[in-house]
Coordinates of N, CA and C and ligand atoms in Angstrom, one line a residue:
X57 N 0.8 -1.1 -0.1 CA 0.0 0.1 -0.1 C 0.9 1.2 0.0
X58 N 0.8 2.4 -1.1 CA 1.6 3.4 -1.1 C 1.0 4.5 -0.2
X59 N 1.5 5.4 0.0 CA 1.2 6.6 0.8 C -0.2 7.3 0.2
X60 N -0.4 7.4 -1.2 CA -1.4 7.9 -1.9 C -2.5 7.1 -1.6
X61 N -2.6 5.8 -1.6 CA -3.7 5.1 -1.2 C -4.1 5.0 0.1
X62 N -3.1 4.9 1.0 CA -3.5 5.0 2.5 C -4.2 6.3 2.8
X63 N -3.7 7.4 2.2 CA -4.4 8.8 2.5 C -5.9 8.8 1.9
X64 N -5.9 8.2 0.9 CA -7.4 8.0 0.3 C -8.3 7.1 1.0
X65 N -7.7 6.1 1.3 CA -8.6 5.3 2.1 C -9.0 5.9 3.5
X66 N -8.1 6.5 4.0 CA -8.4 7.2 5.5 C -9.4 8.2 5.4
X67 N -9.0 9.2 4.2 CA -10.0 10.5 3.9 C -11.3 9.8 3.5
X68 N -11.5 8.9 3.0 CA -12.9 8.4 2.6 C -13.4 7.9 3.9
X69 N -12.8 7.0 4.7 CA -13.4 6.6 6.0 C -13.6 7.7 7.0
X70 N -12.7 8.7 7.2 CA -13.2 9.7 7.9 C -14.2 10.7 7.1
X71 N -14.6 10.8 6.4 CA -15.7 11.7 5.8 C -16.9 10.9 6.1
X72 N -17.1 9.5 5.8 CA -18.1 8.7 6.1 C -18.4 8.9 7.8
X73 N -17.4 8.8 8.3 CA -17.7 8.4 9.8 C -18.1 9.8 10.4
X74 N -17.4 10.9 9.9 CA -18.1 12.3 10.3 C -19.4 12.6 9.8
X75 N -19.9 12.1 8.7 CA -21.1 12.1 8.5 C -22.0 11.5 9.3
X76 N -21.5 10.1 9.6 CA -22.6 9.3 10.5 C -22.6 9.7 11.8
X77 N -21.6 10.4 12.6 CA -21.6 10.7 13.7 C -22.3 12.0 14.0
X78 N -22.2 13.0 13.0 CA -23.0 14.2 12.9 C -24.6 13.9 12.7
X79 N -25.1 12.8 12.3 CA -26.3 12.5 12.0 C -26.7 12.0 13.9
X80 N -25.8 11.4 14.5 CA -26.2 11.3 15.9 C -26.1 12.5 16.6
X81 N -24.9 13.4 16.6 CA -25.0 14.7 17.6 C -23.6 15.0 17.2
X82 N -23.6 16.6 17.2 CA -22.3 17.1 17.1 C -21.3 16.7 18.2
X83 N -22.0 16.3 19.3 CA -21.1 15.9 20.6 C -20.8 14.7 20.5
X84 N -21.0 13.9 19.5 CA -20.9 12.6 19.3 C -19.6 12.1 18.8
X85 N -18.4 12.0 19.4 CA -17.2 11.6 19.0 C -17.0 10.1 18.9
X86 N -16.6 9.9 17.5 CA -16.2 8.4 17.3 C -14.4 8.2 17.1
X87 N -14.0 7.2 17.8 CA -12.6 6.9 17.7 C -12.6 5.7 16.6
X88 N -11.5 6.0 15.7 CA -11.4 4.8 14.7 C -10.0 4.0 15.1
X89 N -10.3 2.6 15.0 CA -9.2 1.9 15.4 C -8.8 1.1 14.0
X90 N -7.6 1.1 13.5 CA -7.4 0.7 12.3 C -6.8 -0.8 12.9
X91 N -7.6 -1.7 12.3 CA -7.2 -3.2 12.4 C -6.3 -3.9 11.4
X92 N -5.1 -4.1 11.7 CA -3.8 -4.3 11.0 C -3.7 -5.7 10.8
X93 N -4.5 -6.7 11.1 CA -4.4 -8.1 11.3 C -4.0 -8.9 10.0
X94 N -4.7 -8.3 8.9 CA -4.2 -8.8 7.5 C -3.0 -8.1 6.8
X95 N -2.4 -7.1 7.3 CA -1.5 -6.3 6.8 C 0.1 -6.4 7.6
X96 N 0.8 -5.6 6.8 CA 2.1 -5.7 7.5 C 2.4 -4.5 8.1
X97 N 3.7 -4.6 8.6 CA 4.0 -3.5 9.7 C 4.2 -2.3 8.7
X98 N 4.8 -2.3 7.6 CA 5.1 -1.2 6.7 C 3.7 -0.7 6.3
X99 N 2.5 -1.5 6.2 CA 1.3 -0.8 5.6 C 0.7 0.2 7.1
X100 N 1.3 -0.5 8.1 CA 0.8 0.4 9.4 C 1.5 1.6 9.5
X101 N 2.8 1.6 9.2 CA 3.7 2.8 9.0 C 3.1 3.8 8.2
X102 N 2.8 3.3 7.0 CA 2.2 4.3 6.0 C 0.8 5.0 6.4
X103 N -0.1 4.1 6.9 CA -1.1 4.7 7.4 C -0.9 5.7 8.7
X104 N -0.1 5.3 9.4 CA 0.3 6.4 10.5 C 0.8 7.6 9.8
X105 N 1.8 7.6 8.7 CA 1.8 8.8 8.1 C 0.8 9.7 7.6
X106 N -0.1 8.8 7.3 CA -1.4 9.3 6.8 C -2.1 10.0 7.8
X107 N -1.8 9.6 9.2 CA -2.9 10.2 10.3 C -3.4 9.5 11.2
X108 N -3.3 8.2 10.7 CA -4.1 7.3 11.6 C -3.3 6.7 13.0
X109 N -3.8 6.9 14.2 CA -2.7 6.8 15.2 C -3.2 5.5 16.1
X110 N -4.2 5.0 16.0 CA -4.6 3.7 16.7 C -4.8 2.3 16.0
X111 N -4.2 1.3 16.5 CA -4.2 0.1 15.5 C -4.7 -1.0 16.5
X112 N -5.3 -1.8 16.0 CA -5.7 -3.2 16.6 C -5.2 -4.6 16.0
X113 N -4.7 -5.4 16.9 CA -4.2 -6.8 16.2 C -5.2 -7.9 17.3
X114 N -5.3 -9.0 16.5 CA -6.1 -10.1 17.1 C -5.4 -11.4 17.5
X115 N -4.1 -11.2 17.5 CA -3.0 -12.2 17.9 C -2.0 -11.6 18.8
X116 N -1.6 -12.4 19.7 CA -0.6 -11.7 20.8 C 0.7 -11.7 20.1
X117 N 1.2 -12.7 19.3 CA 2.5 -12.8 18.5 C 2.5 -11.6 17.6
X118 N 1.3 -11.3 16.9 CA 1.3 -10.4 15.7 C 1.4 -8.8 16.3
X119 N 0.7 -8.8 17.5 CA 0.9 -7.6 18.2 C 2.2 -7.3 18.6
X120 N 2.9 -8.3 19.1 CA 4.3 -8.2 19.6 C 5.1 -7.7 18.3
X121 N 5.0 -8.5 17.4 CA 5.9 -8.4 16.1 C 5.8 -6.9 15.7
X122 N 4.7 -6.4 15.3 CA 4.3 -5.1 14.8 C 4.7 -4.0 15.6
X123 N 4.6 -4.3 17.0 CA 4.6 -3.2 18.0 C 6.2 -3.1 18.1
X124 N 6.9 -4.3 18.0 CA 8.5 -4.0 18.3 C 9.0 -3.5 16.8
X125 N 8.5 -3.8 15.6 CA 9.0 -3.4 14.5 C 8.8 -1.6 14.3
X126 N 7.5 -1.2 15.0 CA 7.2 0.1 14.9 C 7.5 0.7 16.1
X127 N 8.5 0.4 17.1 CA 8.7 0.9 18.2 C 9.0 2.5 18.4
X128 N 9.4 3.0 17.2 CA 9.8 4.5 17.3 C 8.5 5.6 17.2
X129 N 7.4 4.8 16.8 CA 6.2 5.3 16.4 C 5.3 5.5 18.0
X130 N 4.6 6.5 18.1 CA 3.9 6.6 19.3 C 2.2 6.2 19.2
X131 N 2.5 4.6 18.5 CA 1.2 4.1 18.3 C 0.3 3.7 19.5
X132 N -1.1 3.8 19.4 CA -1.7 3.2 20.4 C -2.2 2.0 20.2
X133 N -1.7 0.7 20.6 CA -2.1 -0.5 20.3 C -3.3 -1.0 21.2
X134 N -4.1 -1.6 20.6 CA -5.5 -2.5 20.9 C -5.4 -4.0 20.7
X135 N -5.6 -4.6 21.6 CA -5.8 -6.1 21.5 C -7.2 -6.3 21.4
X136 N -7.7 -7.1 20.2 CA -9.0 -7.1 20.0 C -9.2 -8.7 19.5
X137 N -8.8 -9.8 19.7 CA -8.9 -11.2 19.7 C -9.0 -12.1 20.8
X138 N -9.3 -13.1 20.5 CA -9.4 -14.1 21.8 C -8.1 -14.3 22.4
X139 N -8.1 -14.3 23.8 CA -6.9 -14.3 24.5 C -6.7 -15.7 25.2
X140 N -5.7 -16.5 24.6 CA -5.4 -17.6 25.4 C -4.9 -17.3 26.7
X141 N -5.1 -18.2 27.5 CA -4.6 -17.9 29.1 C -2.9 -17.9 29.0
X142 N -2.2 -19.0 28.2 CA -1.0 -19.1 27.9 C -0.2 -17.8 27.2
X143 N -1.0 -17.0 27.0 CA -0.5 -15.8 26.4 C -0.6 -14.5 27.2
X144 N -1.4 -14.6 28.3 CA -1.5 -13.4 29.1 C -0.3 -12.7 29.3
X145 N 0.6 -13.4 30.1 CA 1.8 -12.7 30.3 C 2.4 -11.9 29.3
X146 N 2.6 -12.5 28.1 CA 3.1 -11.9 27.0 C 2.3 -10.6 26.5
X147 N 1.1 -10.6 26.8 CA 0.4 -9.6 26.4 C 0.4 -8.5 27.3
X148 N 0.3 -8.9 28.6 CA 0.8 -7.7 29.9 C 2.0 -6.9 29.6
X149 N 2.9 -7.8 29.0 CA 4.4 -7.1 28.8 C 4.4 -6.1 27.5
X150 N 3.3 -6.2 26.8 CA 3.2 -5.4 25.6 C 2.7 -4.2 25.7
X151 N 2.2 -4.0 27.0 CA 1.4 -2.7 27.6 C 0.3 -2.2 26.5
X152 N -0.6 -2.9 26.0 CA -1.7 -2.3 25.1 C -2.5 -1.5 25.7
X153 N -2.9 -0.4 25.0 CA -3.9 0.6 25.5 C -4.9 0.1 26.0
X154 N -5.5 -0.7 25.2 CA -7.0 -1.4 25.6 C -6.8 -2.8 25.0
X155 N -7.3 -3.6 25.9 CA -7.7 -5.0 25.6 C -9.2 -5.0 25.5
X156 N -9.7 -5.3 24.3 CA -11.1 -4.9 23.9 C -12.0 -6.3 24.3
X157 N -11.1 -7.4 24.4 CA -11.9 -8.8 24.2 C -11.8 -9.7 25.4
X158 N -12.3 -8.9 26.7 CA -12.4 -9.7 27.8 C -13.6 -10.5 27.8
X159 N -13.7 -12.0 27.6 CA -14.9 -12.6 27.3 C -15.8 -13.6 28.0
X160 N -14.8 -13.5 29.4 CA -15.5 -14.2 30.4 C -14.9 -13.6 31.9
X161 N -15.7 -14.3 33.1 CA -15.4 -13.7 34.4 C -14.1 -14.5 34.5
X162 N -13.8 -15.7 34.3 CA -12.9 -16.6 34.5 C -11.6 -15.9 33.8
X163 N -11.6 -15.5 32.6 CA -10.5 -14.9 31.8 C -10.3 -13.7 32.6
X164 N -11.0 -13.0 32.9 CA -10.8 -11.5 33.9 C -9.8 -11.9 35.0
X165 N -10.3 -13.1 35.7 CA -9.8 -13.3 37.0 C -8.3 -13.9 36.6
X166 N -8.0 -14.6 35.9 CA -6.8 -15.1 35.3 C -5.9 -14.0 35.0
X167 N -6.5 -13.1 34.1 CA -5.7 -12.0 33.7 C -5.4 -10.9 35.0
X168 N -6.1 -10.9 36.0 CA -6.1 -9.9 36.9 C -5.0 -10.5 38.0
X169 N -4.9 -11.9 38.1 CA -3.9 -12.7 38.7 C -2.6 -12.2 38.5
X170 N -2.2 -12.3 37.1 CA -1.0 -12.0 36.5 C -0.7 -10.8 36.5
X171 N -1.7 -10.1 36.4 CA -1.4 -8.3 36.5 C -0.7 -8.1 38.0
X172 N -1.8 -8.6 39.1 CA -1.2 -8.4 40.3 C 0.2 -8.8 40.8
X173 N 0.6 -10.0 40.0 CA 1.8 -10.7 40.4 C 3.0 -9.7 39.5
X174 N 2.8 -8.8 38.5 CA 3.6 -8.1 37.9 C 3.5 -6.5 38.3
X175 N 2.3 -6.3 39.2 CA 2.3 -4.9 39.7 C 1.8 -4.1 38.7
X176 N 1.2 -4.6 37.7 CA 0.5 -3.8 36.6 C -1.0 -3.5 36.5
X177 N -1.4 -2.6 35.7 CA -2.7 -2.5 35.6 C -3.1 -2.3 34.1
X178 N -4.3 -2.7 33.6 CA -4.7 -2.7 32.1 C -6.3 -2.4 31.9
X179 N -6.3 -1.5 31.0 CA -7.4 -1.1 30.5 C -8.2 -2.0 29.7
X180 N -9.2 -2.4 30.1 CA -10.2 -3.2 29.1 C -11.5 -3.1 28.8
X181 N -12.1 -4.0 27.8 CA -13.8 -3.7 27.4 C -14.0 -5.1 27.7
X182 N -15.3 -5.3 28.1 CA -16.0 -6.6 28.3 C -16.7 -7.1 26.6
X183 N -16.5 -8.0 26.1 CA -16.8 -8.4 25.0 C -18.3 -9.2 25.4
X184 N -19.3 -8.7 24.5 CA -20.7 -9.2 24.4 C -21.1 -9.8 23.3
X185 N -21.3 -11.1 23.2 CA -21.9 -11.8 22.2 C -23.4 -11.6 22.0
X186 N -23.7 -10.3 21.5 CA -24.9 -9.7 21.3 C -26.0 -10.5 20.4
X187 N -25.3 -11.1 19.5 CA -26.1 -11.8 18.4 C -26.1 -13.2 18.7
X188 N -25.7 -13.5 19.9 CA -25.8 -14.9 20.4 C -25.3 -16.2 19.4
X189 N -24.0 -15.9 18.7 CA -23.7 -16.7 17.6 C -22.6 -17.7 18.3
X190 N -22.7 -19.0 18.1 CA -21.8 -20.1 18.6 C -20.4 -19.8 18.2
X191 N -20.2 -18.9 16.9 CA -18.9 -18.8 16.4 C -18.2 -17.8 17.3
X192 N -18.9 -16.9 17.9 CA -18.3 -15.7 18.4 C -18.0 -15.9 19.9
X193 N -17.1 -15.1 20.5 CA -16.8 -15.1 21.9 C -17.5 -14.1 22.3
X194 N -17.5 -13.8 24.0 CA -18.2 -12.9 24.4 C -19.4 -13.4 25.5
X195 N -19.5 -12.5 26.5 CA -20.8 -13.1 27.4 C -22.2 -12.8 26.9
X196 N -23.0 -13.5 27.2 CA -24.3 -13.3 26.7 C -25.0 -12.1 27.4
X197 N -25.7 -11.5 26.3 CA -26.3 -10.1 26.9 C -27.0 -10.2 28.2
X198 N -27.5 -11.5 28.5 CA -28.4 -11.3 29.6 C -27.5 -11.2 31.0
X199 N -26.2 -11.6 30.9 CA -25.4 -11.7 32.0 C -24.4 -10.7 32.1
X200 N -24.2 -10.0 31.1 CA -23.4 -8.9 30.8 C -23.1 -7.7 32.1
X201 N -24.2 -7.2 32.3 CA -24.3 -6.4 33.4 C -23.7 -6.9 34.9
X202 N -24.4 -8.2 35.1 CA -23.7 -9.0 36.1 C -22.1 -9.2 36.1
X203 N -21.8 -9.6 34.9 CA -20.3 -9.8 34.9 C -19.5 -8.7 35.0
X204 N -20.1 -7.7 34.4 CA -19.1 -6.3 34.4 C -19.0 -6.0 35.9
X205 N -20.0 -6.0 36.7 CA -20.2 -5.8 38.2 C -19.0 -6.8 38.8
X206 N -19.1 -7.9 38.5 CA -18.2 -8.8 39.4 C -16.8 -8.8 38.9
X207 N -16.4 -8.2 37.6 CA -15.1 -8.0 37.3 C -14.7 -6.7 38.2
X208 N -15.3 -5.8 38.3 CA -15.2 -4.4 38.9 C -14.9 -5.1 40.3
X209 N -15.6 -5.9 40.9 CA -15.5 -6.1 42.4 C -14.3 -7.1 42.5
X210 N -13.9 -8.0 41.7 CA -13.1 -9.1 41.9 C -11.7 -8.7 41.3
X211 N -11.5 -7.8 40.2 CA -10.4 -7.7 39.8 C -10.0 -6.2 39.4
X212 N -9.2 -5.7 40.7 CA -8.9 -4.5 40.9 C -7.8 -3.9 40.0
X213 N -7.0 -4.9 39.5 CA -5.9 -4.4 38.5 C -6.5 -4.4 37.0
X214 N -7.8 -4.7 36.8 CA -8.5 -4.5 35.4 C -9.2 -3.3 35.4
X215 N -8.9 -2.3 34.5 CA -9.7 -1.0 34.8 C -10.7 -1.1 33.3
X216 N -12.0 -1.4 33.7 CA -13.0 -1.8 32.7 C -13.6 -0.3 32.2
X217 N -13.5 -0.1 30.9 CA -13.7 1.0 30.2 C -15.0 0.9 29.4
X218 N -15.8 -0.1 29.4 CA -16.9 -0.5 28.6 C -16.9 -1.4 27.8
X219 N -17.8 -1.7 26.8 CA -18.0 -2.8 25.9 C -17.6 -2.8 24.4
X220 N -17.2 -4.2 24.2 CA -16.9 -4.4 22.5 C -18.1 -5.5 22.2
X221 N -18.4 -5.4 21.0 CA -19.2 -6.3 20.4 C -19.1 -6.5 18.8
X222 N -19.4 -7.6 18.3 CA -19.0 -7.7 16.8 C -20.7 -7.9 16.4
X223 N -20.8 -7.1 15.3 CA -22.4 -7.1 14.9 C -22.8 -8.5 14.2
X224 N -24.1 -9.0 14.2 CA -24.4 -10.2 13.8 C -24.0 -10.7 12.5
X225 N -23.7 -11.8 12.1 CA -22.9 -12.1 10.9 C -23.9 -12.6 9.9
X226 N -24.8 -11.5 9.4 CA -25.9 -11.8 8.6 C -26.0 -10.8 7.5
X227 N -27.0 -11.0 6.4 CA -27.1 -9.8 5.4 C -28.1 -9.1 5.9
X228 N -29.2 -9.4 6.6 CA -30.1 -8.6 7.0 C -29.9 -7.5 7.9
X229 N -30.0 -6.4 7.5 CA -29.4 -5.2 8.2 C -30.3 -4.8 9.7
X230 N -31.5 -5.6 9.5 CA -32.4 -5.2 10.7 C -31.8 -6.0 11.8
X231 N -31.3 -7.3 11.4 CA -30.9 -8.3 12.5 C -29.4 -7.7 13.2
X232 N -28.7 -7.0 12.1 CA -27.3 -6.5 12.6 C -27.7 -5.4 13.3
X233 N -28.9 -4.5 13.1 CA -29.1 -3.5 14.2 C -29.6 -3.8 15.4
X234 N -30.2 -4.9 15.3 CA -31.0 -5.3 16.6 C -29.6 -5.6 17.5
X235 N -28.6 -6.1 16.9 CA -27.5 -6.8 17.9 C -26.7 -5.6 18.3
X236 N -26.6 -4.3 17.4 CA -26.1 -3.1 17.9 C -26.8 -2.6 19.0
X237 N -28.1 -2.7 18.9 CA -28.9 -2.0 19.9 C -28.9 -2.6 21.2
X238 N -28.7 -3.8 21.3 CA -28.6 -4.7 22.2 C -27.5 -4.6 23.3
X239 N -26.2 -4.4 22.4 CA -24.8 -3.9 23.1 C -25.2 -2.4 23.5
X240 N -25.7 -1.4 22.9 CA -25.9 -0.1 23.4 C -26.7 0.1 24.4
X241 N -27.6 -0.8 24.7 CA -28.7 -0.6 25.9 C -28.1 -1.2 27.2
X242 N -27.1 -2.2 26.7 CA -26.3 -2.3 28.1 C -25.1 -1.6 28.3
X243 N -24.5 -0.8 27.2 CA -23.5 0.1 27.7 C -24.3 1.3 28.4
X244 N -25.4 1.8 27.9 CA -26.1 2.8 28.7 C -26.2 2.4 30.2
X245 N -26.5 1.3 30.1 CA -26.8 0.7 31.7 C -25.4 0.7 32.6
X246 N -24.4 0.6 31.9 CA -23.0 0.6 32.8 C -22.3 1.9 32.6
X247 N -23.0 2.9 32.1 CA -22.2 4.3 32.1 C -22.1 4.8 33.6
X248 N -23.3 4.5 34.6 CA -22.8 4.9 36.0 C -21.7 4.0 36.4
X249 N -21.3 3.1 35.9 CA -20.5 2.2 36.7 C -18.8 2.5 35.9
X250 N -19.1 3.7 35.0 CA -17.7 4.1 34.4 C -17.5 3.7 33.1
X251 N -18.4 3.2 32.4 CA -18.3 2.7 30.9 C -18.1 3.9 30.0
X252 N -17.1 4.0 29.2 CA -16.9 5.2 28.5 C -17.0 4.7 26.7
X253 N -16.5 3.6 26.8 CA -16.4 3.2 25.2 C -17.3 2.2 24.9
X254 N -18.2 2.4 23.7 CA -19.0 1.2 23.4 C -18.4 1.0 21.8
X255 N -17.6 -0.1 21.5 CA -16.9 -0.4 20.6 C -17.7 -1.4 19.8
X256 N -18.2 -0.8 18.6 CA -18.8 -1.8 17.5 C -19.0 -1.2 16.2
X257 N -19.0 -2.1 15.5 CA -18.7 -1.7 13.7 C -17.4 -1.8 13.1
X258 N -17.6 -2.7 12.0 CA -16.4 -3.1 11.5 C -16.5 -2.4 9.8
X259 N -15.8 -2.9 8.8 CA -15.9 -2.5 7.5 C -17.0 -2.4 7.1
X260 N -18.0 -3.3 7.2 CA -19.0 -3.7 6.3 C -20.4 -3.0 7.4
X261 N -20.2 -2.4 8.5 CA -21.3 -2.1 9.1 C -21.2 -0.8 10.1
X262 N -20.1 -0.2 10.0 CA -19.6 1.0 11.0 C -20.5 1.9 11.0
X263 N -21.2 2.4 9.7 CA -22.2 3.8 9.7 C -23.5 3.2 10.7
X264 N -23.7 1.9 10.4 CA -25.0 1.4 11.2 C -24.7 1.5 12.7
X265 N -23.6 1.0 12.9 CA -23.0 0.8 14.4 C -23.0 2.3 15.0
X266 N -22.5 3.2 14.4 CA -22.5 4.7 14.7 C -23.9 5.2 15.0
X267 N -24.7 4.8 14.0 CA -26.3 5.3 14.4 C -26.8 4.8 15.3
X268 N -26.4 3.5 16.0 CA -26.7 2.8 17.1 C -26.2 3.2 18.2
X269 N -25.0 4.1 18.1 CA -24.6 4.6 19.3 C -23.0 4.2 19.5
X270 N -22.6 3.4 18.7 CA -21.3 3.0 18.9 C -20.3 4.8 18.9
X271 N -19.2 4.2 19.9 CA -18.2 5.5 19.6 C -16.7 5.0 19.8
X272 N -16.6 3.9 19.2 CA -15.2 3.3 18.7 C -15.6 2.3 17.7
X273 N -14.7 2.3 16.5 CA -15.2 1.4 15.4 C -13.9 0.8 15.2
X274 N -13.9 -0.4 14.5 CA -12.5 -1.3 14.5 C -12.7 -1.6 12.9
X275 N -11.8 -0.9 12.0 CA -11.7 -1.1 10.9 C -10.7 -1.6 10.1
X276 N -10.6 -2.8 9.3 CA -9.6 -3.4 8.9 C -9.6 -3.2 7.4
X277 N -10.3 -4.2 6.8 CA -10.4 -4.2 5.0 C -10.5 -2.6 4.3
X278 N -11.5 -1.9 4.8 CA -11.6 -0.6 4.2 C -10.3 0.3 4.5
X279 N -9.7 0.3 5.4 CA -8.7 1.1 5.3 C -7.4 0.5 4.8
X280 N -7.0 -0.8 4.7 CA -5.9 -1.2 4.5 C -5.9 -2.0 2.9
X281 N -7.2 -1.7 2.3 CA -7.2 -2.3 0.9 C -6.3 -1.2 -0.2
X282 N -5.9 -2.2 -1.1 CA -5.2 -1.7 -2.1 C -5.8 -0.7 -3.1
Ligands
PLP905 C1 -11.0 -8.4 11.9 C2 -11.7 -7.7 13.0 C3 -12.2 -6.4 12.7 C4 -12.2 -5.5 11.4 O1 -13.0 -6.2 10.3 P1 -12.8 -5.7 8.9 O2 -14.1 -6.3 8.3 O3 -11.5 -6.0 8.2 O4 -13.1 -4.3 8.9 C5 -12.8 -5.6 13.7 N1 -13.1 -6.4 14.8 C6 -12.5 -7.5 15.1 C7 -12.9 -8.2 16.6 C8 -11.8 -8.3 14.2 O5 -11.4 -9.4 14.6

């Protein structure tokens, strides 16, 4: 990907995000995370030069490789994938800005134990399986609020900042919308507990997600395409 294409992709995305957020409110600010999981460190550097500052990876090893390769750039790294227990220590050592994919109380408690041992804290989101799809990680919507409270109560080294969800994997926009609204409703109920981010929306559905109240989108293909 050359600089011109990177700038073009980013400009187009920003224009659409800007229009979508203004349809919600002038005060509705949306943060864009560039998902670099199918791309190279060079492509991340090119998009950084075009102005993108936050990037997300879904494998601990890839996050490590890219963050080491791009060490000199002050990139804000997010972890957005399934976290295996044997990778927790590696992830903590990479000091990500936000781990978006805490998908169970058990994982949170395991992570908290290892954070305590290292004397570190970590910002995180609770992932919700709003579309109730077997293929997806995340807590079921019915227990999301209870799980969020339990993590706050039992995991002092995890700083919960909100929720993350992946839209329903279907063609029908109404069903995708319903899954986003389920997540948004939970997010609203968690605001008194300090929830700040409602992370939802990817390349195919970020405008709909923003219309449903998302304030953080995770965009891969649309940003990195040639
Ligand atoms: C891959 C991925 C994305 C980005 O998907 P695109 O369709 O490439 O925009 C967003 N969120 C998560 C959790 C992902 O794994």
